[in-house]
Amino acid sequence: MTTTDHTRTETTTGAAEVAARHLWMHFARMGDHPARPVPVITRGEGAYLYDDRGRRILDGLSGLFVVQAGHGRRELAEVAAAQAETLAFFPVWGYTTPPAAELAERLAALAPADLNRVFFTTGGGEAVESAWKAAKQYFKLRGKPTKHKVISRAVAYHGTPQGALAITGVPKMKKDFEPLTPGAFRAPNTNAYRNPQFDGDPEAFGRWAADRIEEAILFEGADTVAAVFLEPVQNSGGCFTPPPGYFARVREICDRHDVLLVSDEVICAFGRHGTTFACDKFGYVPDIITCAKGMTSGYGPIGAMIASERVMEPFLAPGVSFPHGYTFGGHPVSAAVALANLDLMEREGLNQRVLQHEAAFGDTLRRLLDLPIVGDVRGDGYFWAIELVKDKATRETFDADERERLVRGFLPGALFDNGLYCRPDDRGDVVVQVAPPLICGQAEFDEMEQILRHTLTDAATLI
């Protein structure tokens, strides 16, 4: 380490060059830096971001599906400062703090049925990791030690820790870290666009997709399967919504085979679909919910596993503990901010706002279907994907070189330069995802559509 002047740099060159030398960025190719400067975001206000060149960029991804209430909410920052001054840190390892206890009570009241037991983490991957560990120990405590496996869906993303990554259904995200935690297996997802044999009969598609989960349970042996992990709307692959009847059938299958149903709501909770927990909107009661992201609108890091009383019961026996935890889980500052954020969302009616505007958002994005490169527009709430195709008639997707040019070469920089931050992705087929802050309305929808239209029209010329 060299001695340097640590004065904060405010210029594009300063922060970008420092990042190129010292910052190991997440999910990023760093070999192009510093020749290709690192984008530097300096502040946010409402639904907009500002970079160090003074440009205003519409935040079409809520940071990372996080900033529900928008940027620059002073009241949330003030709550964080007040709590840090009162008590900045203490762990929940056999103790509590007032914010952690109050937040647990609040989440229990908001969660469906008897999901009353809240285990805090610092993020979503940790919540998924915790849920798998809890499911394994739950069945051991019940005298069923062979039930340890997990079923999840193809292309689904559930996090980066070794267990959560094993549950993730994206092989190219896992290959560099194998061998992973054993015991995770896959069933088909609910991508209706890529299952045209069910066009016009979504109920049949739902039955088919749910039955594939039962097929996987039976193939592995029901006496070895502990849990099924499903997102209400699957993120990776591009916002796959559940067909009618799908979750009701999955719930029946899990009950029939004594398997826990985990609703992974790291993205979908806290208003993204117009309800605090998306399982309520889609009509099912899981045994465990995993959540994070929008709980504080990004003003502090926190996540949670919320379990039913049935799951909790064997952990309450004399002499039993759950030997698992995180130093910063239930951090008092983040817990206090989460409470204030939930108050803000309720006061401003953000859930109702999403329900009121989701149809208009979808209709606005569907205007893009007149572009030859746009094959499908799908989603729910404030969580949508535009699938890009080479041939609209055949639904042909792109080859590896074309994906490279589109997803990593052209689209991220072009969208950003045109004033929109969102997510081009090809973990499944090629999509562009948009998930704006919940404060957005028709003006922002129109702005997104216009920028997407201009950028995707240019993108089509690359293929």
XYZ file of C-alpha atoms in Angstrom:
463
model
C 0.000 0.000 0.000
C 1.390 3.394 -0.972
C 0.947 6.610 0.935
C -1.528 8.801 -0.907
C -3.622 11.893 -0.380
C -6.960 10.490 0.770
C -8.872 13.706 0.060
C -12.216 12.740 -1.481
C -12.186 13.155 -5.251
C -15.206 14.836 -6.811
C -14.278 14.707 -10.499
C -15.102 12.028 -13.007
C -11.464 11.192 -13.500
C -10.691 11.022 -9.809
C -13.378 8.598 -8.660
C -13.273 6.536 -11.846
C -9.504 6.169 -11.747
C -9.490 5.326 -8.035
C -12.156 2.679 -8.654
C -10.154 1.235 -11.556
C -7.127 0.885 -9.269
C -8.733 -0.246 -6.032
C -12.434 -1.170 -6.245
C -13.266 -4.836 -6.871
C -16.718 -4.356 -8.366
C -19.545 -6.854 -8.151
C -20.660 -8.803 -11.233
C -18.436 -6.590 -13.391
C -15.722 -7.026 -15.982
C -12.878 -4.899 -14.720
C -10.197 -5.550 -17.338
C -11.441 -2.679 -19.506
C -10.725 -0.092 -16.825
C -9.282 2.531 -16.713
C -9.449 2.788 -20.519
C -13.228 2.588 -20.189
C -14.057 4.837 -17.223
C -16.170 3.466 -14.406
C -19.539 5.305 -14.256
C -19.701 7.401 -11.088
C -23.098 8.095 -9.476
C -22.905 11.005 -7.062
C -26.443 11.558 -5.819
C -30.104 10.668 -6.231
C -33.342 12.589 -6.026
C -36.776 11.030 -6.385
C -36.711 8.665 -9.361
C -33.484 10.104 -10.778
C -29.760 9.576 -10.427
C -27.016 12.112 -11.168
C -23.508 11.276 -12.277
C -20.309 13.247 -11.793
C -20.709 14.774 -15.249
C -23.950 16.365 -14.162
C -26.188 14.068 -16.217
C -29.647 13.134 -14.966
C -30.516 9.441 -15.423
C -33.923 7.880 -14.750
C -33.449 5.051 -12.251
C -35.395 2.346 -14.050
C -34.207 -0.421 -11.703
C -34.663 1.155 -8.245
C -30.918 0.842 -7.760
C -31.171 -2.944 -7.758
C -34.908 -3.517 -7.100
C -34.341 -1.702 -3.802
C -35.219 2.009 -3.691
C -39.008 1.718 -3.365
C -39.568 5.160 -1.871
C -37.147 6.973 -4.167
C -33.823 8.677 -3.592
C -33.095 11.538 -1.231
C -35.719 10.836 1.441
C -34.365 13.006 4.227
C -36.666 11.527 6.878
C -35.074 8.093 6.449
C -31.569 9.526 6.699
C -32.534 11.409 9.854
C -33.902 8.225 11.465
C -30.609 6.467 10.685
C -28.592 9.291 12.222
C -30.728 9.413 15.363
C -30.504 5.655 15.913
C -26.733 5.620 15.302
C -26.335 8.339 17.928
C -28.474 6.384 20.415
C -27.137 2.857 19.778
C -25.172 2.183 16.616
C -24.663 -1.551 17.082
C -25.456 -4.546 19.189
C -25.959 -8.135 17.968
C -29.136 -10.176 18.282
C -27.169 -13.228 19.427
C -29.340 -13.960 22.446
C -30.086 -10.247 22.948
C -32.256 -7.688 21.228
C -32.520 -3.971 20.664
C -35.788 -2.026 20.597
C -35.699 -1.488 16.797
C -35.017 -5.183 16.075
C -37.826 -6.343 18.373
C -40.278 -3.787 16.973
C -39.394 -4.609 13.367
C -39.850 -8.335 14.006
C -43.305 -7.638 15.439
C -44.169 -5.379 12.499
C -43.093 -7.936 9.881
C -44.985 -10.702 11.682
C -48.134 -8.595 11.563
C -47.666 -7.902 7.834
C -46.812 -11.478 6.842
C -49.630 -13.888 5.984
C -51.209 -16.440 8.340
C -48.922 -17.507 11.181
C -45.564 -16.505 9.703
C -44.624 -14.844 12.974
C -40.959 -15.685 13.521
C -38.364 -13.327 12.036
C -34.672 -14.177 11.652
C -32.676 -11.128 10.527
C -29.830 -11.130 8.015
C -28.034 -8.334 6.165
C -29.259 -9.256 2.680
C -31.233 -11.598 0.466
C -28.641 -14.253 -0.227
C -28.127 -14.669 3.510
C -31.888 -14.977 3.981
C -32.031 -17.789 1.407
C -29.004 -19.466 3.003
C -30.714 -19.238 6.386
C -33.946 -20.727 5.052
C -32.207 -23.806 3.640
C -30.304 -24.356 6.883
C -33.492 -23.901 8.907
C -35.344 -26.387 6.687
C -32.608 -29.004 7.115
C -32.524 -28.637 10.883
C -36.314 -28.530 11.097
C -36.610 -32.016 9.626
C -33.743 -33.367 11.726
C -35.522 -32.103 14.834
C -38.684 -33.820 13.605
C -36.905 -37.135 13.212
C -36.614 -36.990 9.400
C -32.867 -36.462 8.931
C -32.800 -37.570 5.292
C -34.955 -34.610 4.191
C -32.297 -32.103 3.135
C -32.669 -31.480 -0.624
C -34.147 -28.448 -2.343
C -36.120 -28.056 -5.567
C -35.939 -24.720 -7.396
C -36.587 -23.615 -10.961
C -34.451 -23.447 -14.077
C -32.738 -20.090 -14.610
C -33.916 -18.805 -11.195
C -31.427 -16.738 -9.194
C -31.423 -17.093 -5.406
C -28.132 -15.545 -4.305
C -24.362 -15.905 -4.173
C -23.496 -17.770 -0.917
C -22.564 -21.400 -1.526
C -25.957 -22.763 -0.490
C -28.020 -20.047 -2.186
C -25.872 -20.385 -5.297
C -26.550 -24.125 -5.339
C -30.282 -23.348 -5.292
C -29.739 -20.907 -8.175
C -30.654 -22.429 -11.534
C -28.120 -20.606 -13.743
C -25.235 -22.995 -14.563
C -22.874 -20.337 -15.940
C -23.077 -18.420 -12.657
C -22.007 -21.514 -10.720
C -19.289 -23.162 -12.793
C -16.397 -21.064 -11.438
C -17.292 -21.931 -7.835
C -18.032 -25.636 -8.028
C -18.306 -27.908 -6.178
C -21.188 -26.196 -4.425
C -23.365 -27.344 -1.550
C -24.906 -30.638 -2.698
C -28.623 -31.328 -2.728
C -30.225 -28.735 -5.022
C -32.271 -29.845 -8.041
C -34.242 -28.096 -10.755
C -37.747 -28.060 -12.226
C -39.005 -26.011 -15.204
C -39.940 -22.361 -14.701
C -43.096 -20.551 -15.822
C -41.785 -18.932 -19.013
C -44.993 -18.939 -21.056
C -43.323 -17.235 -24.035
C -40.951 -20.185 -24.470
C -43.742 -22.745 -24.027
C -45.990 -21.874 -26.987
C -47.729 -25.259 -26.846
C -49.781 -23.770 -23.975
C -50.718 -20.538 -25.789
C -54.325 -19.756 -24.960
C -54.528 -22.133 -21.981
C -52.600 -20.627 -19.047
C -54.338 -22.906 -16.528
C -53.008 -25.976 -18.338
C -49.543 -24.435 -18.349
C -49.798 -23.817 -14.609
C -50.795 -27.426 -13.947
C -47.985 -28.691 -16.158
C -45.327 -26.515 -14.511
C -46.474 -27.342 -10.968
C -46.601 -31.047 -11.745
C -42.969 -30.897 -12.848
C -42.115 -29.857 -9.279
C -43.909 -32.918 -7.929
C -42.125 -35.024 -10.514
C -38.764 -33.720 -9.242
C -39.736 -34.425 -5.625
C -40.755 -37.985 -6.458
C -37.681 -38.570 -8.614
C -35.356 -37.552 -5.774
C -37.560 -39.292 -3.196
C -39.981 -37.322 -1.049
C -38.205 -38.603 2.057
C -35.079 -36.665 0.931
C -36.625 -33.313 -0.086
C -36.871 -30.559 2.530
C -38.044 -27.515 0.596
C -39.163 -25.939 -2.659
C -37.800 -22.423 -3.266
C -39.853 -20.219 -5.632
C -40.013 -16.496 -6.365
C -43.571 -15.158 -6.780
C -42.380 -13.615 -10.068
C -39.108 -15.126 -11.243
C -36.450 -12.482 -11.763
C -33.701 -14.199 -13.751
C -34.819 -15.007 -17.273
C -37.058 -11.953 -17.290
C -40.056 -11.569 -14.953
C -41.842 -14.928 -15.332
C -45.280 -14.537 -13.765
C -47.165 -17.502 -12.264
C -49.942 -18.994 -14.413
C -53.428 -19.189 -12.854
C -53.649 -21.946 -10.256
C -49.905 -22.570 -10.222
C -49.140 -21.695 -6.621
C -52.287 -23.361 -5.266
C -51.165 -26.598 -6.906
C -47.584 -26.217 -5.664
C -48.922 -25.672 -2.144
C -50.943 -28.920 -2.411
C -47.885 -30.799 -3.684
C -45.699 -29.548 -0.827
C -48.327 -30.473 1.758
C -48.791 -33.917 0.226
C -45.090 -34.730 0.470
C -44.268 -32.892 3.730
C -42.041 -30.355 1.966
C -41.647 -26.740 3.053
C -42.623 -24.051 0.551
C -40.236 -21.084 0.615
C -41.385 -17.874 -1.063
C -38.204 -16.058 -2.085
C -39.379 -12.441 -2.037
C -36.014 -10.707 -1.912
C -37.141 -8.660 -4.928
C -40.913 -9.117 -4.820
C -41.695 -7.982 -1.253
C -42.369 -4.477 0.057
C -44.602 -3.129 -2.658
C -42.895 -4.255 -5.840
C -46.182 -5.973 -6.774
C -48.518 -3.738 -4.793
C -48.619 -5.766 -1.566
C -46.173 -5.987 1.309
C -45.582 -9.648 0.494
C -46.228 -10.840 -3.051
C -47.491 -14.256 -1.935
C -50.606 -12.406 -0.736
C -51.197 -11.007 -4.212
C -50.753 -14.404 -5.859
C -52.906 -16.235 -3.337
C -50.704 -18.679 -1.453
C -49.317 -19.077 2.059
C -45.711 -20.307 2.224
C -43.968 -21.847 5.212
C -41.045 -19.418 4.973
C -40.577 -16.032 3.306
C -37.142 -14.673 2.455
C -36.947 -10.903 1.925
C -34.523 -7.976 1.869
C -33.987 -5.178 -0.726
C -37.033 -2.900 -0.408
C -37.395 -3.283 3.364
C -35.446 -0.060 3.951
C -35.744 1.357 0.402
C -31.960 0.974 0.364
C -31.290 3.359 3.239
C -29.701 0.562 5.248
C -28.777 -3.090 4.623
C -31.118 -5.702 6.087
C -32.847 -8.942 5.153
C -34.999 -11.517 6.891
C -36.244 -15.078 6.925
C -39.822 -15.154 8.214
C -41.019 -18.583 9.352
C -44.357 -20.023 10.347
C -45.121 -21.225 13.849
C -45.075 -24.791 12.493
C -41.488 -24.349 11.341
C -40.506 -22.643 14.587
C -42.092 -25.198 16.909
C -39.270 -27.786 17.088
C -36.714 -25.002 17.668
C -38.554 -24.060 20.874
C -37.912 -27.437 22.530
C -35.668 -27.398 25.626
C -31.964 -27.400 24.781
C -32.445 -26.643 21.076
C -30.815 -23.716 19.282
C -30.337 -22.654 15.661
C -26.523 -22.457 15.437
C -26.482 -19.847 12.702
C -26.274 -16.061 12.546
C -24.695 -12.907 11.142
C -22.833 -10.172 12.995
C -24.870 -7.389 11.423
C -28.218 -9.226 11.206
C -30.947 -7.036 12.696
C -28.571 -4.066 12.889
C -30.328 -1.423 15.024
C -29.764 1.394 12.518
C -31.120 -0.637 9.601
C -34.028 -1.910 11.709
C -34.968 1.635 12.706
C -34.800 2.752 9.069
C -36.928 -0.223 7.996
C -39.625 0.790 10.463
C -39.554 4.363 9.183
C -39.650 3.156 5.576
C -42.692 0.965 6.257
C -44.363 3.983 7.892
C -43.523 6.137 4.863
C -44.831 3.551 2.406
C -48.076 3.246 4.349
C -48.486 7.009 4.731
C -47.921 7.647 1.011
C -49.971 4.630 -0.098
C -47.180 3.176 -2.244
C -48.708 -0.300 -2.389
C -51.978 1.155 -3.598
C -50.065 3.332 -6.062
C -48.508 0.259 -7.667
C -51.877 -1.467 -7.954
C -53.366 1.688 -9.439
C -50.616 2.183 -12.049
C -49.374 -1.329 -12.900
C -51.743 -1.771 -15.848
C -50.696 1.559 -17.343
C -47.037 0.653 -16.873
C -47.537 -2.637 -18.706
C -49.545 -0.962 -21.479
C -46.835 1.664 -21.942
C -44.098 -0.950 -22.263
C -46.209 -3.019 -24.666
C -46.003 -0.177 -27.172
C -42.500 -1.525 -27.811
C -43.999 -4.668 -29.349
C -44.123 -2.830 -32.667
C -40.310 -3.041 -32.836
C -38.996 -6.071 -34.759
C -36.434 -6.790 -32.038
C -39.048 -7.011 -29.246
C -40.596 -10.472 -28.902
C -42.390 -10.280 -25.572
C -43.260 -7.837 -22.805
C -44.202 -9.424 -19.493
C -44.337 -8.691 -15.806
C -46.477 -7.548 -12.904
C -46.602 -4.574 -10.583
C -43.504 -2.427 -11.061
C -41.401 -5.364 -12.298
C -41.267 -5.913 -16.077
C -39.090 -7.425 -18.770
C -38.797 -6.850 -22.510
C -37.512 -9.972 -24.284
C -35.419 -9.302 -27.395
C -35.387 -11.684 -30.372
C -33.711 -12.081 -33.751
C -36.885 -13.247 -35.451
C -40.282 -12.298 -34.096
C -42.201 -14.913 -36.074
C -40.094 -17.880 -34.937
C -39.070 -16.431 -31.504
C -35.460 -17.175 -32.446
C -33.000 -15.846 -29.901
C -29.415 -14.651 -30.323
C -26.214 -16.651 -30.598
C -23.266 -16.162 -28.233
C -21.531 -13.486 -30.319
C -24.736 -11.514 -30.725
C -25.440 -11.708 -27.002
C -21.956 -10.412 -26.325
C -22.485 -7.433 -28.627
C -25.931 -6.643 -27.260
C -25.916 -7.428 -23.553
C -22.348 -6.565 -22.620
C -21.204 -4.413 -25.510
C -23.967 -2.044 -26.578
C -27.039 -1.920 -24.369
C -25.691 -0.972 -20.901
C -23.724 2.036 -22.109
C -26.271 3.137 -24.719
C -29.215 3.016 -22.294
C -27.246 4.903 -19.651
C -26.007 7.503 -22.128
C -29.586 7.970 -23.328
C -30.706 8.648 -19.758
C -32.002 5.320 -18.420
C -30.454 2.983 -15.889
C -31.994 -0.495 -16.170
C -30.801 -4.086 -16.660
C -29.925 -5.865 -19.910
C -29.550 -9.546 -18.993
C -29.031 -12.913 -20.667
C -28.974 -15.408 -17.829
C -31.867 -16.923 -19.764
C -32.823 -15.427 -23.104
C -31.961 -11.789 -23.784
C -34.131 -9.325 -21.852
C -34.114 -5.763 -20.624
C -35.644 -5.427 -17.149
C -37.249 -2.328 -15.669
C -38.345 -1.935 -12.051
C -38.612 1.766 -11.166
C -39.170 3.278 -7.719
C -42.763 2.960 -6.565
C -43.192 6.732 -6.595
C -43.134 6.711 -10.422
C -46.141 7.345 -12.618
C -47.094 7.857 -16.242
C -44.524 10.579 -16.936
C -41.691 8.234 -15.958
C -43.280 5.298 -17.806
C -43.384 7.388 -20.987
C -39.791 8.489 -20.535
C -38.666 4.880 -20.101
C -40.580 3.774 -23.183
C -39.094 6.526 -25.340
C -35.516 5.821 -24.255
C -36.017 2.091 -24.703
C -37.550 2.637 -28.142
C -34.646 4.765 -29.313
C -31.992 2.438 -27.875
C -33.572 -0.816 -29.065
C -34.060 0.610 -32.552
C -30.311 1.254 -32.638
C -29.617 -2.173 -31.147
C -31.486 -3.900 -33.969
C -28.957 -2.542 -36.450
C -26.172 -4.465 -34.687
C -27.700 -7.853 -35.490
